[in-house]
Coordinates of C-alpha atoms in Angstrom, one line a residue:
M1 CA 50.7 106.0 99.8
Q2 CA 49.1 107.2 96.6
K3 CA 50.7 110.6 97.3
K4 CA 54.1 109.1 97.8
L5 CA 53.9 107.0 94.6
K6 CA 52.8 110.1 92.7
E7 CA 55.8 112.1 94.1
I8 CA 58.2 109.3 93.1
F9 CA 56.7 109.1 89.6
E10 CA 57.0 112.9 89.2
K11 CA 60.7 112.8 90.2
A12 CA 61.3 109.9 87.8
I13 CA 59.8 111.9 85.0
A14 CA 61.8 115.0 86.0
I15 CA 65.1 112.9 85.9
I16 CA 64.2 111.5 82.5
R17 CA 63.5 115.0 81.2
E18 CA 66.6 116.6 82.8
Y19 CA 69.2 113.8 82.3
P20 CA 68.1 111.7 79.3
L21 CA 71.6 111.1 77.9
V22 CA 73.0 110.1 81.3
L23 CA 70.3 107.5 81.7
V24 CA 70.8 106.2 78.1
M25 CA 74.5 105.8 78.9
A26 CA 73.7 103.9 82.1
I27 CA 71.2 101.6 80.4
L28 CA 73.5 100.8 77.5
A29 CA 76.5 100.2 79.9
A30 CA 74.3 97.7 81.8
V31 CA 73.0 96.0 78.7
F32 CA 76.4 95.4 77.1
L33 CA 77.8 94.3 80.4
I34 CA 75.1 91.7 80.7
C35 CA 75.7 90.6 77.0
M36 CA 79.5 90.3 77.8
T37 CA 78.8 87.9 80.7
Q38 CA 76.4 85.6 78.9
I39 CA 77.4 82.0 78.6
G40 CA 78.0 81.0 75.0
V41 CA 79.1 84.4 73.8
S42 CA 82.2 84.1 71.6
T43 CA 85.5 85.6 72.8
K44 CA 85.4 88.2 70.0
S45 CA 81.8 89.2 70.9
E46 CA 82.6 89.2 74.6
F47 CA 85.5 91.6 74.0
L48 CA 83.3 93.9 71.8
F49 CA 80.5 94.0 74.4
G50 CA 83.0 94.7 77.1
K51 CA 84.5 97.5 75.1
L52 CA 81.1 99.1 74.5
A53 CA 80.2 98.7 78.2
L54 CA 83.5 100.5 79.1
V55 CA 82.8 103.4 76.7
F56 CA 79.2 103.9 77.9
S57 CA 80.3 103.7 81.5
L58 CA 82.7 106.5 80.8
G59 CA 79.8 108.3 79.1
I60 CA 77.8 108.4 82.4
S61 CA 80.2 110.8 84.2
L62 CA 81.1 112.7 81.0
T63 CA 77.5 113.5 80.1
F64 CA 76.6 114.4 83.7
A65 CA 79.5 116.9 83.7
L66 CA 78.3 118.4 80.4
N67 CA 74.8 118.5 81.8
M68 CA 76.0 120.6 84.8
L69 CA 77.8 122.9 82.4
S70 CA 74.7 123.3 80.2
Q71 CA 72.7 124.3 83.3
R72 CA 75.2 127.2 83.7
I73 CA 75.7 128.3 80.0
G74 CA 72.9 126.6 78.1
K75 CA 73.8 125.0 74.6
I76 CA 72.8 121.6 75.8
F77 CA 72.5 120.1 72.3
L78 CA 76.1 121.2 71.3
L79 CA 77.5 120.0 74.5
Q80 CA 75.8 116.6 74.2
L81 CA 77.0 116.3 70.6
A82 CA 80.6 117.0 71.7
G83 CA 80.3 114.4 74.4
I84 CA 79.0 111.7 72.0
L85 CA 81.8 112.6 69.5
F86 CA 84.4 112.2 72.2
L87 CA 83.0 108.7 73.2
V88 CA 83.1 107.6 69.5
F89 CA 86.7 108.9 69.4
F90 CA 87.6 107.0 72.6
Y91 CA 86.0 103.8 71.3
F92 CA 88.3 103.8 68.3
L93 CA 91.3 104.5 70.5
L94 CA 90.8 101.1 72.0
P95 CA 92.0 98.0 70.1
N96 CA 89.5 95.8 68.2
E97 CA 91.1 92.5 69.4
E98 CA 91.5 91.2 72.9
K99 CA 95.1 90.0 72.2
K100 CA 96.1 93.6 71.6
F101 CA 94.4 94.8 74.8
T102 CA 97.5 95.0 76.9
E103 CA 98.2 96.7 80.2
R104 CA 99.2 100.0 78.4
Y105 CA 95.5 100.6 77.8
A106 CA 94.9 100.6 81.6
F107 CA 97.0 103.8 81.6
L108 CA 94.6 105.3 79.1
I109 CA 91.3 104.1 80.5
F110 CA 91.8 104.6 84.2
P111 CA 93.2 108.2 83.9
T112 CA 90.4 109.1 81.5
F113 CA 87.7 107.9 84.0
I114 CA 89.4 110.1 86.7
L115 CA 89.5 113.1 84.3
S116 CA 85.8 112.7 83.5
H117 CA 85.0 112.7 87.3
L118 CA 87.3 115.7 87.8
L119 CA 85.4 117.5 85.1
V120 CA 82.2 117.0 87.0
S121 CA 83.8 118.7 90.0
F122 CA 84.7 122.0 88.3
I123 CA 83.3 122.4 84.8
A124 CA 80.2 124.3 85.9
F125 CA 82.5 126.8 87.9
F126 CA 85.2 127.3 85.3
G127 CA 85.7 131.1 85.2
Q128 CA 83.3 131.7 88.1
K129 CA 84.4 133.4 91.3
K130 CA 82.0 131.5 93.6
E131 CA 84.4 129.8 96.0
L132 CA 81.8 128.9 98.7
N133 CA 79.3 127.8 96.0
F134 CA 82.0 125.6 94.4
W135 CA 82.6 123.9 97.8
Q136 CA 78.9 123.5 98.5
Y137 CA 78.4 121.9 95.1
N138 CA 81.2 119.3 95.6
K139 CA 80.2 118.7 99.2
N140 CA 76.6 117.9 98.1
L141 CA 77.9 115.6 95.3
F142 CA 80.1 113.8 97.8
I143 CA 77.2 113.3 100.2
N144 CA 75.0 112.2 97.3
I145 CA 77.6 109.6 96.2
F146 CA 77.8 108.2 99.7
L147 CA 74.0 108.0 100.0
T148 CA 73.9 106.4 96.5
V149 CA 76.4 103.7 97.6
V150 CA 74.3 103.0 100.8
F151 CA 70.9 102.9 99.0
T152 CA 72.2 100.8 96.1
G153 CA 73.9 98.4 98.4
V154 CA 70.7 97.8 100.5
L155 CA 68.6 97.5 97.3
I156 CA 71.0 95.0 95.7
A157 CA 71.2 92.9 98.9
G158 CA 67.4 92.9 99.3
I159 CA 66.8 91.9 95.7
Q160 CA 69.4 89.1 95.8
L161 CA 68.0 87.8 99.0
A162 CA 64.5 87.8 97.5
I163 CA 65.8 85.8 94.5
V164 CA 67.5 83.3 96.8
A165 CA 64.3 82.9 98.8
V166 CA 62.1 82.2 95.8
D167 CA 64.7 79.8 94.4
Q168 CA 65.1 77.9 97.6
L169 CA 61.4 77.9 98.7
F170 CA 59.9 77.0 95.4
D171 CA 62.8 74.8 94.1
F172 CA 63.2 76.7 90.8
K173 CA 66.9 75.9 90.5
F174 CA 67.7 79.3 89.0
N175 CA 71.0 79.5 87.0
N176 CA 73.6 82.2 87.7
S177 CA 72.0 84.7 85.3
Y178 CA 69.0 85.2 87.6
Y179 CA 71.4 86.6 90.2
K180 CA 74.0 88.2 88.0
N181 CA 71.8 90.2 85.6
P182 CA 69.8 92.0 88.4
F183 CA 73.0 92.7 90.2
I184 CA 74.5 94.3 87.0
I185 CA 71.3 96.3 86.3
L186 CA 71.0 97.6 89.8
S187 CA 74.7 98.4 90.3
V188 CA 75.1 100.3 87.0
F189 CA 71.7 101.7 86.0
G190 CA 70.1 101.5 89.4
S191 CA 73.0 103.4 91.1
C192 CA 72.9 106.0 88.4
F193 CA 69.2 106.5 88.7
I194 CA 69.4 106.8 92.5
F195 CA 72.2 109.3 92.3
L196 CA 70.2 111.4 89.8
L197 CA 67.2 111.3 92.3
F198 CA 69.4 113.1 94.8
N199 CA 70.4 115.7 92.1
V200 CA 67.0 116.1 90.4
T201 CA 66.9 119.8 91.3
G202 CA 70.1 120.5 89.4
L203 CA 73.0 122.8 89.7
L204 CA 71.3 125.7 91.5
S205 CA 70.2 123.4 94.4
L206 CA 73.6 121.7 94.6
E207 CA 75.6 125.0 94.9
K208 CA 73.1 126.6 97.3
D209 CA 74.6 127.7 100.7
G210 CA 73.8 125.4 103.6
D211 CA 75.0 124.5 107.1
Y212 CA 78.2 122.7 107.4
P213 CA 77.4 119.0 108.0
Q214 CA 78.5 117.9 111.5
I215 CA 79.3 114.4 110.2
L216 CA 81.9 115.8 107.8
K217 CA 83.5 117.7 110.7
F218 CA 83.5 114.6 112.8
F219 CA 84.9 112.5 110.0
T220 CA 87.7 114.9 109.2
Q221 CA 88.6 115.8 112.8
F222 CA 88.5 112.4 114.4
I223 CA 89.3 110.0 111.5
L224 CA 91.1 111.6 108.6
I225 CA 93.5 114.0 110.5
P226 CA 94.6 111.4 113.1
L227 CA 95.3 108.9 110.3
L228 CA 97.3 111.6 108.6
L229 CA 99.3 112.2 111.7
I230 CA 100.2 108.5 112.0
Y231 CA 101.3 108.5 108.3
V232 CA 103.4 111.6 108.6
I233 CA 105.2 110.3 111.8
I234 CA 106.0 107.0 110.0
L235 CA 107.3 108.9 107.0
Y236 CA 109.4 111.3 109.0
F237 CA 111.0 108.5 111.0
Y238 CA 111.7 106.6 107.7
S239 CA 113.3 109.8 106.3
A240 CA 115.5 110.0 109.4
K241 CA 116.5 106.4 108.9
I242 CA 117.5 107.1 105.4
L243 CA 119.7 110.1 106.4
L244 CA 121.3 108.1 109.2
S245 CA 122.1 105.0 107.2
W246 CA 122.7 107.0 104.0
E247 CA 120.7 104.6 101.8
L248 CA 118.3 105.1 98.9
P249 CA 114.6 105.0 99.7
K250 CA 112.5 102.0 98.9
G251 CA 110.3 102.3 95.8
W252 CA 107.0 101.7 97.6
V253 CA 107.6 104.8 99.8
S254 CA 106.4 106.8 96.8
Y255 CA 102.9 105.4 97.3
L256 CA 102.9 106.2 101.0
V257 CA 103.9 109.8 100.3
L258 CA 101.3 110.1 97.6
A259 CA 98.6 108.6 99.9
Y260 CA 99.5 111.0 102.7
S261 CA 99.5 114.0 100.3
L262 CA 96.3 113.2 98.5
V263 CA 94.3 112.3 101.7
G264 CA 95.6 115.5 103.3
I265 CA 94.5 117.7 100.5
F266 CA 91.1 115.9 100.5
A267 CA 90.8 116.6 104.3
L268 CA 91.7 120.3 103.7
L269 CA 89.0 120.5 101.0
L270 CA 86.4 119.0 103.3
V271 CA 87.0 121.6 106.1
H272 CA 87.6 124.5 103.8
P273 CA 84.6 126.6 105.1
L274 CA 85.8 126.3 108.7
K275 CA 89.3 127.7 108.1
E276 CA 88.1 131.3 108.8
D277 CA 86.1 130.2 111.9
R278 CA 88.3 131.1 114.9
S279 CA 86.5 128.7 117.1
K280 CA 87.9 125.9 115.0
S281 CA 91.6 126.5 115.7
W282 CA 92.5 122.9 114.8
V283 CA 91.4 123.6 111.2
Q284 CA 93.5 126.8 111.0
L285 CA 96.5 125.0 112.4
F286 CA 96.1 122.0 110.1
N287 CA 95.6 124.4 107.1
K288 CA 98.8 126.3 108.0
I289 CA 101.2 123.4 108.6
F290 CA 100.0 120.7 106.2
Y291 CA 101.7 122.1 103.0
F292 CA 104.9 122.7 104.9
T293 CA 105.0 119.1 106.2
L294 CA 104.9 118.0 102.5
I295 CA 108.2 119.8 101.6
P296 CA 110.7 117.2 103.1
L297 CA 108.4 114.4 101.9
L298 CA 108.5 115.7 98.4
V299 CA 112.3 115.5 98.5
L300 CA 111.9 111.9 99.6
L301 CA 109.3 111.2 96.9
F302 CA 111.4 112.7 94.0
T303 CA 114.5 110.8 95.3
A304 CA 112.6 107.5 95.3
I305 CA 111.1 108.1 91.8
F306 CA 114.3 109.2 90.1
T307 CA 116.2 106.3 91.7
R308 CA 113.9 103.9 89.8
I309 CA 113.8 106.0 86.6
L310 CA 117.6 106.3 86.3
Q311 CA 118.0 102.6 87.0
Y312 CA 115.3 101.2 84.8
G313 CA 113.9 104.0 82.6
Y314 CA 110.4 105.3 82.3
T315 CA 107.3 103.1 82.1
E316 CA 103.7 104.5 82.1
A317 CA 103.4 103.7 85.8
R318 CA 106.6 105.6 86.7
Y319 CA 105.6 108.5 84.4
F320 CA 102.3 108.9 86.3
V321 CA 104.0 108.7 89.7
L322 CA 106.4 111.4 88.6
L323 CA 103.6 113.5 87.2
L324 CA 101.7 113.3 90.5
A325 CA 104.9 114.3 92.3
V326 CA 105.3 117.4 90.0
W327 CA 101.6 118.2 90.5
L328 CA 101.9 118.0 94.3
L329 CA 105.0 120.3 94.2
T330 CA 102.9 122.7 92.1
V331 CA 100.0 122.6 94.6
V332 CA 102.4 123.1 97.6
V333 CA 104.1 126.1 95.9
Y334 CA 100.7 127.6 94.9
F335 CA 99.1 127.4 98.4
I336 CA 102.2 128.5 100.3
F337 CA 103.0 131.5 98.1
K338 CA 99.6 132.5 96.6
G339 CA 98.0 135.2 98.7
K340 CA 94.3 134.4 97.9
A341 CA 94.5 130.8 96.8
T342 CA 91.3 129.1 95.5
I343 CA 90.5 125.5 96.1
K344 CA 89.4 125.2 92.5
F345 CA 93.1 125.1 91.7
V346 CA 93.3 121.5 93.0
P347 CA 90.9 119.7 90.6
I348 CA 91.6 122.1 87.6
S349 CA 95.4 121.6 87.9
L350 CA 95.1 117.9 88.3
F351 CA 92.9 117.7 85.3
C352 CA 95.4 119.7 83.2
F353 CA 98.3 117.5 84.3
G354 CA 96.3 114.4 83.5
L355 CA 95.3 115.7 80.1
F356 CA 98.9 116.6 79.4
A357 CA 99.9 113.0 80.3
L358 CA 97.4 111.5 77.9
A359 CA 97.4 113.9 74.9
F360 CA 100.4 116.1 74.7
P361 CA 102.5 115.2 71.6
F362 CA 105.9 113.5 72.3
L363 CA 105.7 114.1 76.0
N364 CA 102.7 112.0 76.9
S365 CA 103.1 108.9 79.0
F366 CA 103.0 106.5 76.1
S367 CA 105.6 108.2 74.0
V368 CA 107.9 108.8 76.9
A369 CA 107.7 105.2 78.1
K370 CA 108.4 103.7 74.6
N371 CA 111.3 106.0 73.9
S372 CA 112.8 105.5 77.3
Q373 CA 112.6 101.7 77.0
K374 CA 114.1 101.8 73.5
K375 CA 117.0 103.9 75.0
E376 CA 117.4 101.4 77.8
L377 CA 117.4 98.4 75.4
N378 CA 120.0 100.1 73.2
K379 CA 122.1 100.9 76.3
I380 CA 122.1 97.2 77.4
L381 CA 123.0 96.0 74.0
A382 CA 125.8 98.5 73.7
E383 CA 127.2 97.9 77.2
N384 CA 127.3 94.1 76.5
K385 CA 128.7 94.6 72.9
L386 CA 125.9 92.5 71.5
L387 CA 125.3 94.5 68.3
E388 CA 126.9 93.6 65.0
N389 CA 125.8 95.5 61.9
G390 CA 122.8 96.8 63.8
K391 CA 121.6 93.3 64.8
I392 CA 121.9 91.3 68.0
N393 CA 124.6 88.6 67.8
F394 CA 122.9 85.7 69.6
N395 CA 126.1 83.6 69.5
L396 CA 127.9 85.8 72.0
K397 CA 128.2 84.8 75.7
V398 CA 125.7 86.7 77.8
P399 CA 124.7 86.6 81.5
D400 CA 121.3 85.2 82.3
S401 CA 120.2 88.5 83.9
V402 CA 121.1 90.4 80.8
A403 CA 119.3 88.0 78.5
T404 CA 116.2 88.2 80.7
E405 CA 116.3 92.0 80.8
I406 CA 116.6 92.2 77.0
S407 CA 113.7 89.8 76.5
D408 CA 111.6 91.8 79.0
K409 CA 112.3 95.0 77.0
F410 CA 111.2 93.2 73.8
Q411 CA 108.0 92.1 75.5
F412 CA 107.3 95.6 76.8
L413 CA 107.9 97.2 73.4
A414 CA 106.0 94.5 71.5
K415 CA 102.9 95.2 73.6
R416 CA 103.3 98.8 72.5
Q417 CA 103.4 97.8 68.8
E418 CA 107.1 98.8 68.2
N419 CA 107.3 95.8 65.8
L420 CA 109.5 97.3 63.1
Y421 CA 112.0 98.6 65.5
L422 CA 112.3 95.2 67.3
K423 CA 112.4 93.1 64.1
N424 CA 115.4 95.2 62.8
L425 CA 117.4 94.1 65.8
L426 CA 116.8 90.4 65.1
N427 CA 118.3 88.0 62.5
P428 CA 115.9 86.7 59.9
Q429 CA 115.3 83.3 61.6
I430 CA 114.4 84.7 65.0
A431 CA 112.6 87.7 63.5
E432 CA 110.2 85.3 61.6
K433 CA 109.3 83.4 64.8
F434 CA 109.0 86.7 66.7
E435 CA 106.7 88.2 64.2
K436 CA 104.5 85.1 64.1
E437 CA 103.9 85.0 67.8
N438 CA 103.6 88.8 68.0
K439 CA 100.8 88.8 65.4
K440 CA 99.0 86.2 67.6
G441 CA 99.4 88.5 70.6
N442 CA 101.5 85.9 72.4
F443 CA 103.8 88.5 74.0
Y444 CA 105.0 86.1 76.7
E445 CA 106.1 83.8 73.9
T446 CA 107.9 86.6 72.0
A447 CA 110.0 87.2 75.2
R448 CA 110.8 83.5 75.3
I449 CA 111.8 83.5 71.7
V450 CA 114.3 86.4 72.2
K451 CA 115.8 84.9 75.3
G452 CA 115.9 81.4 73.7
G453 CA 117.8 82.8 70.8
F454 CA 120.9 83.3 72.9
K455 CA 123.2 80.3 72.4
N456 CA 125.5 80.8 75.3
I457 CA 123.7 82.1 78.5
T458 CA 125.9 82.1 81.6
A459 CA 124.3 81.7 85.0
E460 CA 125.1 84.2 87.7
S461 CA 124.5 84.5 91.4
I462 CA 125.5 87.6 93.3
A463 CA 127.1 87.3 96.7
K464 CA 128.8 90.2 98.4
G465 CA 129.1 91.9 95.0
N466 CA 130.9 89.0 93.3
L467 CA 129.7 86.4 90.8
T468 CA 129.8 82.8 92.1
N469 CA 130.1 79.6 90.1
S470 CA 126.4 78.9 90.1
K471 CA 124.9 76.9 87.3
N472 CA 121.6 78.0 85.7
I473 CA 119.9 75.3 83.5
I474 CA 116.7 76.2 81.7
L475 CA 114.7 73.6 79.9
T476 CA 112.1 74.6 77.4
I477 CA 109.7 72.2 75.6
S478 CA 110.1 72.3 71.8
N479 CA 106.5 71.4 71.1
L480 CA 103.7 71.8 73.6
A481 CA 101.2 69.7 71.5
T482 CA 100.6 66.4 73.3
P483 CA 98.2 63.5 72.7
V484 CA 95.3 63.4 75.2
S485 CA 93.4 60.3 73.8
K486 CA 94.9 58.0 76.5
Y487 CA 93.6 60.2 79.3
D488 CA 90.2 61.0 80.7
Y489 CA 90.5 64.6 81.8
L490 CA 92.7 67.7 81.3
F491 CA 93.2 70.3 83.9
K492 CA 95.1 73.6 83.8
A493 CA 96.7 74.7 87.0
Y494 CA 97.7 78.4 87.3
N495 CA 100.5 80.0 89.3
Y496 CA 99.6 82.6 92.0
K497 CA 96.6 80.6 93.1
N498 CA 95.5 77.4 94.8
N499 CA 93.9 75.2 92.1
I500 CA 91.3 72.7 93.3
F501 CA 89.7 70.3 90.8
R502 CA 87.1 67.5 91.2
Y503 CA 87.7 64.3 89.2
N504 CA 84.6 62.1 89.6
E505 CA 84.5 61.8 93.4
N506 CA 88.2 62.6 93.8
L507 CA 89.6 66.0 95.0
I508 CA 92.9 67.2 93.4
E509 CA 94.7 70.3 94.9
I510 CA 97.6 71.9 93.1
N511 CA 99.7 74.8 94.5
L512 CA 102.6 75.9 92.4
Q513 CA 103.8 78.3 95.2
N514 CA 103.8 81.6 93.2
S515 CA 105.8 80.1 90.3
Q516 CA 108.7 79.2 92.5
V517 CA 109.3 75.5 93.4
R518 CA 112.8 75.9 95.0
T519 CA 113.1 72.7 97.0
K520 CA 109.5 71.5 97.1
L521 CA 106.9 70.5 94.6
F522 CA 103.9 68.5 95.5
F523 CA 100.2 68.0 94.9
I524 CA 97.4 66.8 97.2
F525 CA 95.1 64.0 96.1
N526 CA 92.1 63.2 98.3
G527 CA 94.0 64.7 101.2
T528 CA 97.3 62.8 100.6
V529 CA 100.4 64.8 99.9
I530 CA 102.3 63.5 96.8
D531 CA 105.9 64.5 96.4
L532 CA 106.9 65.4 92.8
M533 CA 110.5 66.5 93.5
P534 CA 112.3 63.2 92.6
E535 CA 110.6 63.2 89.2
L536 CA 111.3 66.9 88.6
E537 CA 115.0 66.4 89.4
T538 CA 115.3 63.6 86.8
L539 CA 114.3 66.0 84.0
F540 CA 117.7 67.6 84.5
N541 CA 119.7 64.3 84.5
D542 CA 120.9 64.7 80.9
T543 CA 122.0 68.3 81.3
N544 CA 124.9 69.5 83.5
E545 CA 126.0 72.7 81.8
S546 CA 124.5 76.2 82.2
G547 CA 122.3 77.5 79.4
E548 CA 118.8 77.1 77.9
F549 CA 118.0 73.8 76.1
K550 CA 115.1 72.7 74.0
V551 CA 113.7 69.3 74.9
D552 CA 111.0 67.1 73.3
D553 CA 109.3 66.1 76.5
L554 CA 109.0 68.1 79.7
S555 CA 106.6 66.0 81.7
I556 CA 106.3 64.3 85.0
Y557 CA 104.5 61.0 85.3
K558 CA 103.0 59.8 88.6
T559 CA 100.9 56.9 89.6
V560 CA 98.8 57.1 92.7
G561 CA 96.8 54.0 93.4
K562 CA 94.7 53.3 90.3
F563 CA 95.2 56.8 88.9
N564 CA 97.8 57.9 86.4
F565 CA 98.9 61.6 86.3
K566 CA 100.9 63.5 83.7
F567 CA 102.2 67.0 84.5
I568 CA 103.3 69.0 81.4
F569 CA 105.6 72.0 81.8
D570 CA 106.7 74.4 79.1
N571 CA 109.6 76.1 80.9
I572 CA 111.5 75.1 84.1
S573 CA 114.9 76.0 85.4
K574 CA 117.4 74.7 87.9
V575 CA 119.9 76.9 89.8
Q576 CA 122.8 75.0 91.4
T577 CA 125.0 77.0 93.8
P578 CA 128.1 75.3 95.2
G579 CA 127.5 74.2 98.7
K580 CA 123.8 74.7 98.5
K581 CA 120.8 72.5 97.6
A582 CA 119.6 73.0 94.0
E583 CA 116.6 75.2 93.5
Y584 CA 114.0 74.6 90.9
Y585 CA 111.6 77.2 89.3
I586 CA 108.5 76.9 87.2
N587 CA 108.7 79.8 84.8
S588 CA 105.5 79.3 82.9
E589 CA 102.2 80.8 84.0
S590 CA 100.4 77.4 84.1
V591 CA 100.9 73.7 84.1
L592 CA 98.8 71.1 82.2
I593 CA 97.6 68.1 84.1
L594 CA 96.3 64.9 82.5
V595 CA 94.6 62.2 84.5
K596 CA 93.1 58.7 83.8
E597 CA 91.8 55.9 85.9
N598 CA 93.0 52.3 85.3

């Protein structure tokens, strides 16, 4: 026992000596993540702690990659300094306020994390001609990651169960932090430490030749490749359906093609040492035919991507899908026509493409998306003749779909800080409201302001290619501020989820049905279903023409026994198609509910 403890202690000292900066990054990431989740932390501090946790989490993989490189070329101090400088630079790339932290930053953060892990896979072998060593190194890293997940999972489960046991047996009544904080420490710092335990001997041990693991062969031969065969059969049948019916491919087929391609390349990388083994004919066959099977699927992929891009323009998501398609085409051409292809080309080329998407001037994903959506907005305004002296004429008649599309473009560009360009398209009155909400980070509200600025919105419903006489009535509350002194409690019910509240001993359940009411709206009170549709319909009694209207009150009042409820909406609409029952829609993200007991 003493010998084992001594061995563990020596390994821990070796890890601290060999990977000090990696451990510092893991500790700081865990600490700031705990700080972010503490009760009572202000929103501003919570965002700051989250931002720091994010940066230091990125630092774990980055500093490990640089450590691997230093074991090859030395210069550990300069490499670590370069890594720290990059993290500082990345920290200042992120916004300082939560309201400015829009989805566009996901397309910065997520690819950067992927690039840092790709760096781990090849940086120590850049310029080296050690193909088998490169494979052994990545194979060992892959196995060590898998073992880390298993070990960390068991450790977390054991510690959490121990805390539960102490809490229940001794009646300590622990708060959530007793469970949450150990979970964060173990999942971030603990997993990092365990992973480093498996890699304590460093690069020379990781790249050392070894026997091919039988579990990898089994996993690839009996799980990955059969799954790939299922995928490719489905995709080929779908391609045949497209050719026979002569229709454009559905957008989500892009993700299936990408999934098949990436998993297939991963499978080839796993069995790379076996491709020269004649006894493993299945590997040789798979290696020969896989890239050829991708050729027709790439045609399908590019068709699906450009269908969406030509129709709606570029966004960051479409840019990255197109980039992956171009990368896949590059990989296919390389492995089909290159005589002595190296598997290092896969991570290195993907890293270069990703770096191009994030950093190349004018052609990076952010610049392309902004310029494309500006072009699409100008195109919509020009086609509908809405521009007068360079500004939108909000008095002109405009279809509801066009008004919605314009407001969506404004919201997209506002999130990307194209404020001056957008303000120049608006008249002074709307521009002032737009700027006020934009500064607050209320981008949803900026879209509503733009759409609400149109004075004459015509409803439209498409049937067999022709417009029908549908009426589209949109009601928007002019002032959401409401007195709450007469009520006991305030609840906020969100779309996209089932909202369950407890009011004293009473159970209230609200389901807004994914923001679409259509012909039903109800809530459940103590197991009893309460229909709200008659009250919702009366809100439209005073309005019979299509368009968007401001109203002072947009509330439903309902009495159930001795309880009074008030449901407050900020934007609802009614679509009335001749010969059909009216459909109602809740357009807001949430509904406020006030309740009191008589």
